Structures are given as structure tokens and as C-alpha cells.
Amino acid sequence: MLAPDASAVEVDDGDERVEVTPTIRRLRVVRAILWALVAIMTVAWIYYGGGLESVTNLTGPASPPNAADVGQRAPELRLPLAGGGQVSLDQYRGKVVLVNFWATWCGPCRAEMPVFERAHQTHGPQGLVVLGVDVQEREAPVLAFMREVGATFPSAIDSTGEAARVWRATGLPMTFLIDRQGIVRDVRVGPFTDEMLDERLGRLLRS
């Protein structure tokens, strides 16, 4: 007859007494550690991996399926203008429109502002409209920035970030080139140079 394990502990489980051996205790410790790791990974996924946004998107409003995709009609854009008034993309139908999402704190945005100003001055008579869209900033710093960089083209203010979400402006600066029929023909994340912009605008302005 085998002697009972001296290290075993008896636990009262209701009407029965259950013997808890060192092996069972080790399994319980491992199981607790695994659950703790799962909890830590879940928290990390939610706060650092975009998990919360993914969960929210399951129940929240989805982005339009044609949101500023090349070859698709440009989404609606109706926003207040810095300095007063409103702007709607529809009012520019029949023109080539450059929509640039930017912010005052964005270094590359500052660098390309003179490029857009030159395009505004040079190609405006040919039917080009340059429209800036500042993302989630107040009017005063936007106007001060525009004066500082010498930009005379209009800039709207997307104070809530909703327009950037609808257009899927995933980085700044992000620029959309729209043809005379309102179709998105080019999308770029990052700053333009004069040569790059002139090449892409040339094709649209000739059409």
C-alpha cells in the first residue's frame, strides 16, 4: 500500500474533501499566469494596437466605401473657411481641385505651402482651385500660419477631424487631386515638390 503524499493538502470542497497535490498547485499557478498574460495583451492591444478603434468601428459609423479612393467620386466636403464663410466642394465642379489636409505643427506641411501657393498663382487662370483643410485646430493659429507662409489660397478648418476621417487622410500632409468631373485622380501622403505637382496637374488641366 502506497503512503500518502506528505506534501498534499486536503481542501474541503462542499461535502467532499479534495486532495491538492503539488502538481495541481503548480497547474493552478500556471493557469493564473496565463490569464494574467491574456489580460495584459488585451489591454496593450486596446490602447496601443488600435484595438479600441477596431471595436468601435464595428458598431460606429463606417467610412464611406468610396472615401477619396482614386477613380471614385470625391466625398462631400462642406466646412467653415478660416477668416469666415463656408466652402463646399460642389461649388468647384468643372474645375480641377487640389485638396490638401494639413496642420500648423506639421513640418512637411509648412515646407510644401509655397509649392501650393505657386500652383495657385500659376494655374488658377487655367481652372485650378487649391483648397487647404486644417485638421483640428483653432482659427486664430491657422490664419497666423497662412499669413506667415504667404498662402493666399483658401483653407477650411476641420475642427472635429470628421472630414479627415471620411476622406481617410491617414497622415499629414495628404493631398487629393480631383478632376473637373469630381473624380479623385491622384492621392499623395507627404509633401509635393514643384516638379512633381506640375507634372500631375498638367494632365488634369489639359483634360
One Martini backbone bead per residue (centre of mass of N, CA, C, O) as a GRO file, in nm:
protein
  207
    1MET     BB    1   0.095   0.036   0.024
    2LEU     BB    2   0.068   0.365  -0.029
    3ALA     BB    3   0.184   0.653   0.074
    4PRO     BB    4   0.106   0.950   0.147
    5ASP     BB    5   0.142   1.270   0.051
    6ALA     BB    6   0.296   1.498   0.256
    7SER     BB    7   0.234   1.762   0.058
    8ALA     BB    8  -0.051   1.731   0.074
    9VAL     BB    9  -0.378   1.894   0.051
   10GLU     BB   10  -0.676   1.944   0.214
   11VAL     BB   11  -0.998   2.027   0.066
   12ASP     BB   12  -1.300   2.173   0.124
   13ASP     BB   13  -1.567   2.056  -0.111
   14GLY     BB   14  -1.810   2.060   0.066
   15ASP     BB   15  -1.869   1.715   0.098
   16GLU     BB   16  -1.572   1.713   0.005
   17ARG     BB   17  -1.233   1.592   0.002
   18VAL     BB   18  -0.959   1.746  -0.157
   19GLU     BB   19  -0.660   1.663  -0.303
   20VAL     BB   20  -0.371   1.880  -0.306
   21THR     BB   21  -0.118   1.881  -0.507
   22PRO     BB   22   0.165   2.013  -0.634
   23THR     BB   23   0.071   1.984  -0.930
   24ILE     BB   24  -0.197   2.137  -0.902
   25ARG     BB   25  -0.072   2.400  -0.802
   26ARG     BB   26   0.100   2.453  -1.054
   27LEU     BB   27  -0.138   2.465  -1.256
   28ARG     BB   28  -0.277   2.707  -1.121
   29VAL     BB   29  -0.044   2.906  -1.160
   30VAL     BB   30  -0.025   2.888  -1.467
   31ARG     BB   31  -0.316   2.976  -1.523
   32ALA     BB   32  -0.290   3.258  -1.391
   33ILE     BB   33  -0.065   3.361  -1.575
   34LEU     BB   34  -0.215   3.333  -1.844
   35TRP     BB   35  -0.446   3.530  -1.775
   36ALA     BB   36  -0.262   3.773  -1.727
   37LEU     BB   37  -0.146   3.784  -2.015
   38VAL     BB   38  -0.413   3.826  -2.160
   39ALA     BB   39  -0.483   4.093  -2.021
   40ILE     BB   40  -0.232   4.252  -2.111
   41MET     BB   41  -0.271   4.213  -2.420
   42THR     BB   42  -0.547   4.349  -2.437
   43VAL     BB   43  -0.464   4.628  -2.337
   44ALA     BB   44  -0.246   4.676  -2.553
   45TRP     BB   45  -0.435   4.653  -2.799
   46ILE     BB   46  -0.627   4.887  -2.726
   47TYR     BB   47  -0.401   5.129  -2.671
   48TYR     BB   48  -0.165   5.046  -2.910
   49GLY     BB   49  -0.321   4.866  -3.163
   50GLY     BB   50  -0.630   4.968  -3.230
   51GLY     BB   51  -0.862   4.806  -3.090
   52LEU     BB   52  -1.071   5.019  -3.009
   53GLU     BB   53  -1.127   5.119  -3.295
   54SER     BB   54  -1.220   4.847  -3.405
   55VAL     BB   55  -1.457   4.812  -3.216
   56THR     BB   56  -1.602   5.079  -3.281
   57ASN     BB   57  -1.638   5.019  -3.593
   58LEU     BB   58  -1.857   4.796  -3.557
   59THR     BB   59  -2.078   5.025  -3.439
   60GLY     BB   60  -1.997   5.248  -3.598
   61PRO     BB   61  -1.945   5.455  -3.841
   62ALA     BB   62  -1.862   5.406  -4.157
   63SER     BB   63  -1.676   5.442  -4.409
   64PRO     BB   64  -1.694   5.519  -4.708
   65PRO     BB   65  -1.625   5.316  -4.981
   66ASN     BB   66  -1.534   5.600  -5.159
   67ALA     BB   67  -1.307   5.737  -4.987
   68ALA     BB   68  -1.090   5.895  -5.179
   69ASP     BB   69  -1.061   5.715  -5.419
   70VAL     BB   70  -0.925   5.622  -5.691
   71GLY     BB   71  -1.190   5.671  -5.932
   72GLN     BB   72  -1.366   5.829  -5.736
   73ARG     BB   73  -1.585   6.012  -5.593
   74ALA     BB   74  -1.578   6.272  -5.411
   75PRO     BB   75  -1.642   6.361  -5.121
   76GLU     BB   76  -1.792   6.544  -4.917
   77LEU     BB   77  -1.729   6.911  -4.863
   78ARG     BB   78  -1.821   7.095  -4.559
   79LEU     BB   79  -1.679   7.407  -4.448
   80PRO     BB   80  -1.519   7.628  -4.270
   81LEU     BB   81  -1.351   7.925  -4.310
   82ALA     BB   82  -1.079   8.092  -4.279
   83GLY     BB   83  -1.222   8.415  -4.209
   84GLY     BB   84  -1.487   8.308  -4.331
   85GLY     BB   85  -1.729   8.110  -4.414
   86GLN     BB   86  -1.796   7.875  -4.677
   87VAL     BB   87  -1.733   7.538  -4.807
   88SER     BB   88  -1.778   7.359  -5.124
   89LEU     BB   89  -1.701   7.128  -5.355
   90ASP     BB   90  -1.941   7.177  -5.555
   91GLN     BB   91  -1.852   7.476  -5.645
   92TYR     BB   92  -1.598   7.329  -5.830
   93ARG     BB   93  -1.735   7.232  -6.062
   94GLY     BB   94  -1.513   7.218  -6.350
   95LYS     BB   95  -1.264   7.187  -6.171
   96VAL     BB   96  -0.950   7.170  -6.047
   97VAL     BB   97  -0.877   7.000  -5.734
   98LEU     BB   98  -0.687   7.080  -5.440
   99VAL     BB   99  -0.663   6.874  -5.150
  100ASN     BB  100  -0.523   6.980  -4.829
  101PHE     BB  101  -0.403   6.821  -4.552
  102TRP     BB  102  -0.332   7.001  -4.242
  103ALA     BB  103  -0.083   7.159  -4.010
  104THR     BB  104   0.103   7.374  -3.814
  105TRP     BB  105   0.296   7.133  -3.682
  106CYS     BB  106   0.375   7.053  -3.979
  107GLY     BB  107   0.660   7.051  -4.151
  108PRO     BB  108   0.583   6.949  -4.443
  109CYS     BB  109   0.354   7.151  -4.475
  110ARG     BB  110   0.526   7.404  -4.474
  111ALA     BB  111   0.713   7.326  -4.718
  112GLU     BB  112   0.456   7.309  -4.938
  113MET     BB  113   0.308   7.582  -4.948
  114PRO     BB  114   0.468   7.728  -5.181
  115VAL     BB  115   0.377   7.526  -5.397
  116PHE     BB  116   0.071   7.592  -5.381
  117GLU     BB  117   0.094   7.894  -5.434
  118ARG     BB  118   0.214   7.873  -5.716
  119ALA     BB  119  -0.017   7.709  -5.835
  120HIS     BB  120  -0.237   7.915  -5.777
  121GLN     BB  121  -0.109   8.144  -5.954
  122THR     BB  122  -0.052   7.982  -6.226
  123HIS     BB  123  -0.332   7.780  -6.252
  124GLY     BB  124  -0.593   7.937  -6.196
  125PRO     BB  125  -0.665   8.036  -6.495
  126GLN     BB  126  -0.700   7.710  -6.577
  127GLY     BB  127  -0.881   7.580  -6.318
  128LEU     BB  128  -0.747   7.600  -6.035
  129VAL     BB  129  -0.800   7.465  -5.699
  130VAL     BB  130  -0.690   7.558  -5.378
  131LEU     BB  131  -0.751   7.348  -5.079
  132GLY     BB  132  -0.740   7.375  -4.754
  133VAL     BB  133  -0.721   7.144  -4.451
  134ASP     BB  134  -0.749   7.187  -4.134
  135VAL     BB  135  -0.667   6.982  -3.843
  136GLN     BB  136  -0.778   7.050  -3.535
  137GLU     BB  137  -0.798   7.378  -3.526
  138ARG     BB  138  -0.778   7.700  -3.476
  139GLU     BB  139  -0.818   7.994  -3.640
  140ALA     BB  140  -0.586   8.178  -3.547
  141PRO     BB  141  -0.335   7.993  -3.616
  142VAL     BB  142  -0.411   7.956  -3.911
  143LEU     BB  143  -0.395   8.253  -4.003
  144ALA     BB  144  -0.104   8.301  -3.907
  145PHE     BB  145   0.025   8.086  -4.088
  146MET     BB  146  -0.068   8.189  -4.365
  147ARG     BB  147   0.080   8.457  -4.341
  148GLU     BB  148   0.369   8.351  -4.293
  149VAL     BB  149   0.371   8.172  -4.579
  150GLY     BB  150   0.191   8.325  -4.805
  151ALA     BB  151  -0.107   8.223  -4.817
  152THR     BB  152  -0.403   8.278  -5.045
  153PHE     BB  153  -0.548   8.036  -5.022
  154PRO     BB  154  -0.789   7.850  -4.914
  155SER     BB  155  -0.898   7.748  -4.572
  156ALA     BB  156  -1.018   7.504  -4.394
  157ILE     BB  157  -1.191   7.371  -4.091
  158ASP     BB  158  -1.140   7.058  -3.914
  159SER     BB  159  -1.227   7.047  -3.592
  160THR     BB  160  -1.311   6.721  -3.560
  161GLY     BB  161  -1.198   6.524  -3.808
  162GLU     BB  162  -1.421   6.414  -4.005
  163ALA     BB  163  -1.308   6.468  -4.287
  164ALA     BB  164  -1.051   6.300  -4.252
  165ARG     BB  165  -1.204   6.035  -4.211
  166VAL     BB  166  -1.367   6.025  -4.475
  167TRP     BB  167  -1.096   6.068  -4.656
  168ARG     BB  168  -0.853   5.918  -4.530
  169ALA     BB  169  -0.643   6.100  -4.361
  170THR     BB  170  -0.360   5.929  -4.236
  171GLY     BB  171  -0.179   6.186  -4.308
  172LEU     BB  172   0.074   6.450  -4.277
  173PRO     BB  173   0.046   6.535  -4.559
  174MET     BB  174  -0.263   6.530  -4.769
  175THR     BB  175  -0.337   6.476  -5.123
  176PHE     BB  176  -0.598   6.573  -5.359
  177LEU     BB  177  -0.685   6.502  -5.698
  178ILE     BB  178  -0.941   6.667  -5.893
  179ASP     BB  179  -1.145   6.666  -6.138
  180ARG     BB  180  -1.399   6.817  -6.330
  181GLN     BB  181  -1.598   6.561  -6.233
  182GLY     BB  182  -1.510   6.470  -5.926
  183ILE     BB  183  -1.253   6.286  -5.957
  184VAL     BB  184  -1.020   6.092  -5.822
  185ARG     BB  185  -0.664   6.089  -5.944
  186ASP     BB  186  -0.493   6.165  -5.675
  187VAL     BB  187  -0.265   6.046  -5.409
  188ARG     BB  188  -0.080   6.204  -5.130
  189VAL     BB  189   0.178   6.130  -4.899
  190GLY     BB  190   0.324   6.414  -4.861
  191PRO     BB  191   0.528   6.621  -5.012
  192PHE     BB  192   0.557   6.852  -5.261
  193THR     BB  193   0.684   6.942  -5.560
  194ASP     BB  194   0.689   7.129  -5.832
  195GLU     BB  195   0.739   6.906  -6.043
  196MET     BB  196   0.532   6.700  -5.945
  197LEU     BB  197   0.281   6.882  -5.961
  198ASP     BB  198   0.295   6.977  -6.255
  199GLU     BB  199   0.268   6.699  -6.382
  200ARG     BB  200  -0.015   6.624  -6.259
  201LEU     BB  201  -0.172   6.882  -6.343
  202GLY     BB  202  -0.137   6.883  -6.649
  203ARG     BB  203  -0.328   6.648  -6.715
  204LEU     BB  204  -0.588   6.778  -6.590
  205LEU     BB  205  -0.589   7.062  -6.737
  206ARG     BB  206  -0.610   6.930  -7.035
  207SER     BB  207  -0.901   6.775  -6.993
   0.00000   0.00000   0.00000
